[in-house]
Amino acid sequence: MSMLSLVDVEISYGQMEVIKKVSIEVNKGELVSVIGPNGAGKSTLIKAIMGLKDIKSGKIMYDGIDITVMPAWERAGLGIGYVPEGRRVFGNLTVEENLKMGCYKVKDNNKNKNNINKVYELFPRLFERKNQLAKTMSGGEQQMLAIGRALVLEPKLLLIDEVSMGLMPIMVNTCFKIIKDLNDSGITVLVVEQNANKVLKIANRGYVIETGHIVIEDTAENLRSNDVVKKAYLGS
Amino acid sequence: MYFTVVAVNVGIFVLLALSLNIIIGYAGQSAMGHAAFFGIGAYTSALMTSTMGISFWISLPVALIVTGIIGAVLGLISIRLKDDFLAITTIGINFVVVAIFQYSEIFGASLGMTVSKPLFFGVKMTAPMYLTLIFILIVLTCLFINKMNKSWFGLALASIRNDEMAASSLGIDVNKYKVLAFTLGTAIAGLTGAVYAHFMTFIYSSDFAFIVSISIISMVVVGGIGTIKGAIFGAVLLGVAPELFRFLADYRMIVYGGLLVLMMRFQPQGLLGDNSFIMRNISKIFANIKKQKGGGQNAGNA
């Protein structure tokens, strides 16, 4: 059963085409990764799925609904969660306020409290710092907050952009473990990542994107043993 | 009498600074044409009372609503623009609005408009009565802003100010809230304009020129952007400053401008903004008082 499908999506910045006829399929319950080098168009692609970047042509279907021209805030209401590249937490708001923003769409206070508490259970560190301004936290803590903020929305599909960027190795492992756990709990996940080695260990399937084209599409296991991928991304 | 007149003028600036602060401080939108909406409110109410003979007290809410509607329409058109583009667009709006006042016969064109003094229970409004009215409006505006900041709407504005893209990814209709903030801010400016017109009893297009917008922005920025106390303090300070520097005669604008330059260089967060020189010292003093109190209690216990 398809959760998300991109059909022949093309995206450009002005005259420059950055995504050329890309088709991606994510099934319900899957953890799919898009890997590729810097500048391949990974972030652009995930922004387009969230509705933060307009697409030039093609179609985006989510859970049976055509969301191609839907604004981002409506997509959020349909259950698409987004963890942006570089965290982008609300620096001048406290941790708790950041999480409250995450449940903006749900006006049921009890439910919101419940969802925020669930995030605190997942990240006890955030509970300890709940009254602290987000900008005063470390990169890893901010990443937890960015994930938590997307989770209070109770997303069915979670889009994660470069979770490992700028984090120390131990935090990277923690973040990937959490993503795997979230996927196990039933959330469909699409991860865009440069750290191919790590992400292919937790993903079910993967796409390799290069200069706006999908060049390889396979199961994560096959990708790990694929010679091209090995050479270009796994460093062996 | 002189002090009352200065106080009313300062009060009008306080209201303008508070209303602009909703747009640039809370929603984080660079609006540079606030005086235009101040003028729309002034001319709307002046038309109502002096041309149509409607009561001043009815013209107040009408000026608020009319300016709010015009603000909403212009907001809808321009708020999709970001930062510098929005700034230029709002400057343009300011010039267009002033030109309309200056060339339309119904607005008195280049002769300006004489506004009849309103009555309050049969008595002509005096300066102290205006001062009371302004004071009530300031209190109401502060209460409203306070309530707004504690609501979902305030939180949504804070998130938009911090990171628009992240906010929209969480389900916040960024444009809607920006337009709403723009509408609220301009509506209050319109209401202020109505009071101004009837207090001055004469309005002229250049009263609402771009330079006035710049003054209001300076007040918000100098006081401390995004805070109620900052907007009030900035408006009082810069509102009174020209009077205080009167002895400098022709040089007072140099002093005024110089202050702005120094502020931006050394206290860009404003005098009463977060972590400003003044706020740091005030919190230090409070911490000391607390410590002394705590010490005293401990001594008492011992």
PDB file of N, CA and C in Angstrom, chain A residues 84-128:
ATOM      1  N   PRO A  84      13.557  19.450   9.636  1.00  0.00           N
ATOM      2  CA  PRO A  84      14.348  20.155   8.625  1.00  0.00           C
ATOM      3  C   PRO A  84      15.851  19.976   8.792  1.00  0.00           C
ATOM      4  N   GLU A  85      16.555  20.206   7.696  1.00  0.00           N
ATOM      5  CA  GLU A  85      18.011  20.184   7.714  1.00  0.00           C
ATOM      6  C   GLU A  85      18.486  21.331   8.601  1.00  0.00           C
ATOM      7  N   GLY A  86      19.495  21.043   9.418  1.00  0.00           N
ATOM      8  CA  GLY A  86      20.017  22.080  10.300  1.00  0.00           C
ATOM      9  C   GLY A  86      19.059  22.413  11.437  1.00  0.00           C
ATOM     10  N   ARG A  87      18.182  21.454  11.765  1.00  0.00           N
ATOM     11  CA  ARG A  87      17.277  21.560  12.922  1.00  0.00           C
ATOM     12  C   ARG A  87      16.209  22.628  12.848  1.00  0.00           C
ATOM     13  N   ARG A  88      16.621  23.881  12.714  1.00  0.00           N
ATOM     14  CA  ARG A  88      15.685  25.003  12.623  1.00  0.00           C
ATOM     15  C   ARG A  88      14.632  24.987  13.710  1.00  0.00           C
ATOM     16  N   VAL A  89      15.072  24.816  14.949  1.00  0.00           N
ATOM     17  CA  VAL A  89      14.138  24.940  16.069  1.00  0.00           C
ATOM     18  C   VAL A  89      13.866  26.431  16.272  1.00  0.00           C
ATOM     19  N   PHE A  90      12.814  26.752  17.026  1.00  0.00           N
ATOM     20  CA  PHE A  90      12.505  28.160  17.295  1.00  0.00           C
ATOM     21  C   PHE A  90      13.375  28.624  18.448  1.00  0.00           C
ATOM     22  N   GLY A  91      14.507  29.248  18.105  1.00  0.00           N
ATOM     23  CA  GLY A  91      15.549  29.561  19.075  1.00  0.00           C
ATOM     24  C   GLY A  91      15.098  30.390  20.264  1.00  0.00           C
ATOM     25  N   ASN A  92      14.194  31.338  20.023  1.00  0.00           N
ATOM     26  CA  ASN A  92      13.804  32.232  21.105  1.00  0.00           C
ATOM     27  C   ASN A  92      12.601  31.726  21.892  1.00  0.00           C
ATOM     28  N   LEU A  93      12.159  30.528  21.586  1.00  0.00           N
ATOM     29  CA  LEU A  93      11.087  29.923  22.379  1.00  0.00           C
ATOM     30  C   LEU A  93      11.699  28.832  23.254  1.00  0.00           C
ATOM     31  N   THR A  94      11.006  28.517  24.360  1.00  0.00           N
ATOM     32  CA  THR A  94      11.517  27.450  25.220  1.00  0.00           C
ATOM     33  C   THR A  94      11.248  26.097  24.562  1.00  0.00           C
ATOM     34  N   VAL A  95      11.881  25.068  25.128  1.00  0.00           N
ATOM     35  CA  VAL A  95      11.692  23.716  24.612  1.00  0.00           C
ATOM     36  C   VAL A  95      10.207  23.362  24.610  1.00  0.00           C
ATOM     37  N   GLU A  96       9.551  23.663  25.741  1.00  0.00           N
ATOM     38  CA  GLU A  96       8.133  23.331  25.855  1.00  0.00           C
ATOM     39  C   GLU A  96       7.293  24.071  24.798  1.00  0.00           C
ATOM     40  N   GLU A  97       7.620  25.345  24.586  1.00  0.00           N
ATOM     41  CA  GLU A  97       6.873  26.125  23.586  1.00  0.00           C
ATOM     42  C   GLU A  97       7.104  25.581  22.182  1.00  0.00           C
ATOM     43  N   ASN A  98       8.335  25.152  21.929  1.00  0.00           N
ATOM     44  CA  ASN A  98       8.637  24.542  20.634  1.00  0.00           C
ATOM     45  C   ASN A  98       7.748  23.322  20.400  1.00  0.00           C
ATOM     46  N   LEU A  99       7.619  22.508  21.451  1.00  0.00           N
ATOM     47  CA  LEU A  99       6.803  21.303  21.309  1.00  0.00           C
ATOM     48  C   LEU A  99       5.330  21.670  21.165  1.00  0.00           C
ATOM     49  N   LYS A 100       4.924  22.722  21.885  1.00  0.00           N
ATOM     50  CA  LYS A 100       3.538  23.176  21.773  1.00  0.00           C
ATOM     51  C   LYS A 100       3.228  23.604  20.341  1.00  0.00           C
ATOM     52  N   MET A 101       4.201  24.265  19.709  1.00  0.00           N
ATOM     53  CA  MET A 101       4.007  24.665  18.318  1.00  0.00           C
ATOM     54  C   MET A 101       3.759  23.448  17.452  1.00  0.00           C
ATOM     55  N   GLY A 102       4.436  22.364  17.812  1.00  0.00           N
ATOM     56  CA  GLY A 102       4.273  21.133  17.045  1.00  0.00           C
ATOM     57  C   GLY A 102       2.845  20.629  17.049  1.00  0.00           C
ATOM     58  N   CYS A 103       2.106  20.898  18.139  1.00  0.00           N
ATOM     59  CA  CYS A 103       0.736  20.369  18.184  1.00  0.00           C
ATOM     60  C   CYS A 103      -0.270  21.445  17.832  1.00  0.00           C
ATOM     61  N   TYR A 104       0.172  22.397  17.047  1.00  0.00           N
ATOM     62  CA  TYR A 104      -0.676  23.517  16.680  1.00  0.00           C
ATOM     63  C   TYR A 104      -1.981  23.077  16.019  1.00  0.00           C
ATOM     64  N   LYS A 105      -1.879  22.033  15.209  1.00  0.00           N
ATOM     65  CA  LYS A 105      -3.041  21.594  14.417  1.00  0.00           C
ATOM     66  C   LYS A 105      -4.123  20.938  15.278  1.00  0.00           C
ATOM     67  N   VAL A 106      -3.693  20.369  16.404  1.00  0.00           N
ATOM     68  CA  VAL A 106      -4.648  19.664  17.258  1.00  0.00           C
ATOM     69  C   VAL A 106      -5.047  20.607  18.390  1.00  0.00           C
ATOM     70  N   LYS A 107      -6.319  20.954  18.465  1.00  0.00           N
ATOM     71  CA  LYS A 107      -6.697  21.945  19.476  1.00  0.00           C
ATOM     72  C   LYS A 107      -7.161  21.269  20.775  1.00  0.00           C
ATOM     73  N   ASP A 108      -6.970  19.953  20.875  1.00  0.00           N
ATOM     74  CA  ASP A 108      -7.396  19.204  22.055  1.00  0.00           C
ATOM     75  C   ASP A 108      -6.255  19.209  23.080  1.00  0.00           C
ATOM     76  N   ASN A 109      -6.453  19.955  24.173  1.00  0.00           N
ATOM     77  CA  ASN A 109      -5.350  20.162  25.121  1.00  0.00           C
ATOM     78  C   ASN A 109      -4.852  18.890  25.796  1.00  0.00           C
ATOM     79  N   ASN A 110      -5.792  18.008  26.149  1.00  0.00           N
ATOM     80  CA  ASN A 110      -5.379  16.760  26.808  1.00  0.00           C
ATOM     81  C   ASN A 110      -4.513  15.921  25.888  1.00  0.00           C
ATOM     82  N   LYS A 111      -4.957  15.850  24.649  1.00  0.00           N
ATOM     83  CA  LYS A 111      -4.225  15.068  23.667  1.00  0.00           C
ATOM     84  C   LYS A 111      -2.829  15.663  23.472  1.00  0.00           C
ATOM     85  N   ASN A 112      -2.789  16.996  23.399  1.00  0.00           N
ATOM     86  CA  ASN A 112      -1.505  17.665  23.216  1.00  0.00           C
ATOM     87  C   ASN A 112      -0.558  17.378  24.371  1.00  0.00           C
ATOM     88  N   LYS A 113      -1.106  17.474  25.600  1.00  0.00           N
ATOM     89  CA  LYS A 113      -0.279  17.228  26.781  1.00  0.00           C
ATOM     90  C   LYS A 113       0.285  15.811  26.717  1.00  0.00           C
ATOM     91  N   ASN A 114      -0.591  14.907  26.331  1.00  0.00           N
ATOM     92  CA  ASN A 114      -0.210  13.510  26.203  1.00  0.00           C
ATOM     93  C   ASN A 114       0.920  13.330  25.207  1.00  0.00           C
ATOM     94  N   ASN A 115       0.760  13.961  24.056  1.00  0.00           N
ATOM     95  CA  ASN A 115       1.767  13.825  23.001  1.00  0.00           C
ATOM     96  C   ASN A 115       3.096  14.443  23.403  1.00  0.00           C
ATOM     97  N   ILE A 116       3.006  15.574  24.126  1.00  0.00           N
ATOM     98  CA  ILE A 116       4.246  16.208  24.577  1.00  0.00           C
ATOM     99  C   ILE A 116       4.930  15.311  25.604  1.00  0.00           C
ATOM    100  N   ASN A 117       4.136  14.717  26.497  1.00  0.00           N
ATOM    101  CA  ASN A 117       4.727  13.811  27.486  1.00  0.00           C
ATOM    102  C   ASN A 117       5.394  12.606  26.833  1.00  0.00           C
ATOM    103  N   LYS A 118       4.777  12.135  25.745  1.00  0.00           N
ATOM    104  CA  LYS A 118       5.386  11.009  25.022  1.00  0.00           C
ATOM    105  C   LYS A 118       6.764  11.398  24.496  1.00  0.00           C
ATOM    106  N   VAL A 119       6.873  12.633  23.995  1.00  0.00           N
ATOM    107  CA  VAL A 119       8.167  13.115  23.498  1.00  0.00           C
ATOM    108  C   VAL A 119       9.170  13.187  24.651  1.00  0.00           C
ATOM    109  N   TYR A 120       8.698  13.645  25.812  1.00  0.00           N
ATOM    110  CA  TYR A 120       9.588  13.722  26.973  1.00  0.00           C
ATOM    111  C   TYR A 120      10.060  12.335  27.396  1.00  0.00           C
ATOM    112  N   GLU A 121       9.172  11.335  27.249  1.00  0.00           N
ATOM    113  CA  GLU A 121       9.583   9.967  27.576  1.00  0.00           C
ATOM    114  C   GLU A 121      10.662   9.486  26.613  1.00  0.00           C
ATOM    115  N   LEU A 122      10.469   9.849  25.338  1.00  0.00           N
ATOM    116  CA  LEU A 122      11.421   9.435  24.311  1.00  0.00           C
ATOM    117  C   LEU A 122      12.754  10.159  24.494  1.00  0.00           C
ATOM    118  N   PHE A 123      12.676  11.442  24.852  1.00  0.00           N
ATOM    119  CA  PHE A 123      13.884  12.241  25.056  1.00  0.00           C
ATOM    120  C   PHE A 123      13.865  12.862  26.459  1.00  0.00           C
ATOM    121  N   PRO A 124      14.282  12.112  27.464  1.00  0.00           N
ATOM    122  CA  PRO A 124      14.265  12.653  28.843  1.00  0.00           C
ATOM    123  C   PRO A 124      15.064  13.948  28.944  1.00  0.00           C
ATOM    124  N   ARG A 125      16.055  14.087  28.092  1.00  0.00           N
ATOM    125  CA  ARG A 125      16.885  15.265  28.090  1.00  0.00           C
ATOM    126  C   ARG A 125      16.055  16.533  27.851  1.00  0.00           C
ATOM    127  N   LEU A 126      15.064  16.412  26.974  1.00  0.00           N
ATOM    128  CA  LEU A 126      14.215  17.567  26.673  1.00  0.00           C
ATOM    129  C   LEU A 126      13.375  17.950  27.878  1.00  0.00           C
ATOM    130  N   PHE A 127      12.945  16.935  28.653  1.00  0.00           N
ATOM    131  CA  PHE A 127      12.146  17.208  29.844  1.00  0.00           C
ATOM    132  C   PHE A 127      12.969  18.005  30.852  1.00  0.00           C
ATOM    133  N   GLU A 128      14.239  17.594  30.997  1.00  0.00           N
ATOM    134  CA  GLU A 128      15.126  18.312  31.925  1.00  0.00           C
ATOM    135  C   GLU A 128      15.265  19.784  31.534  1.00  0.00           C
TER     136      GLU A 128
END
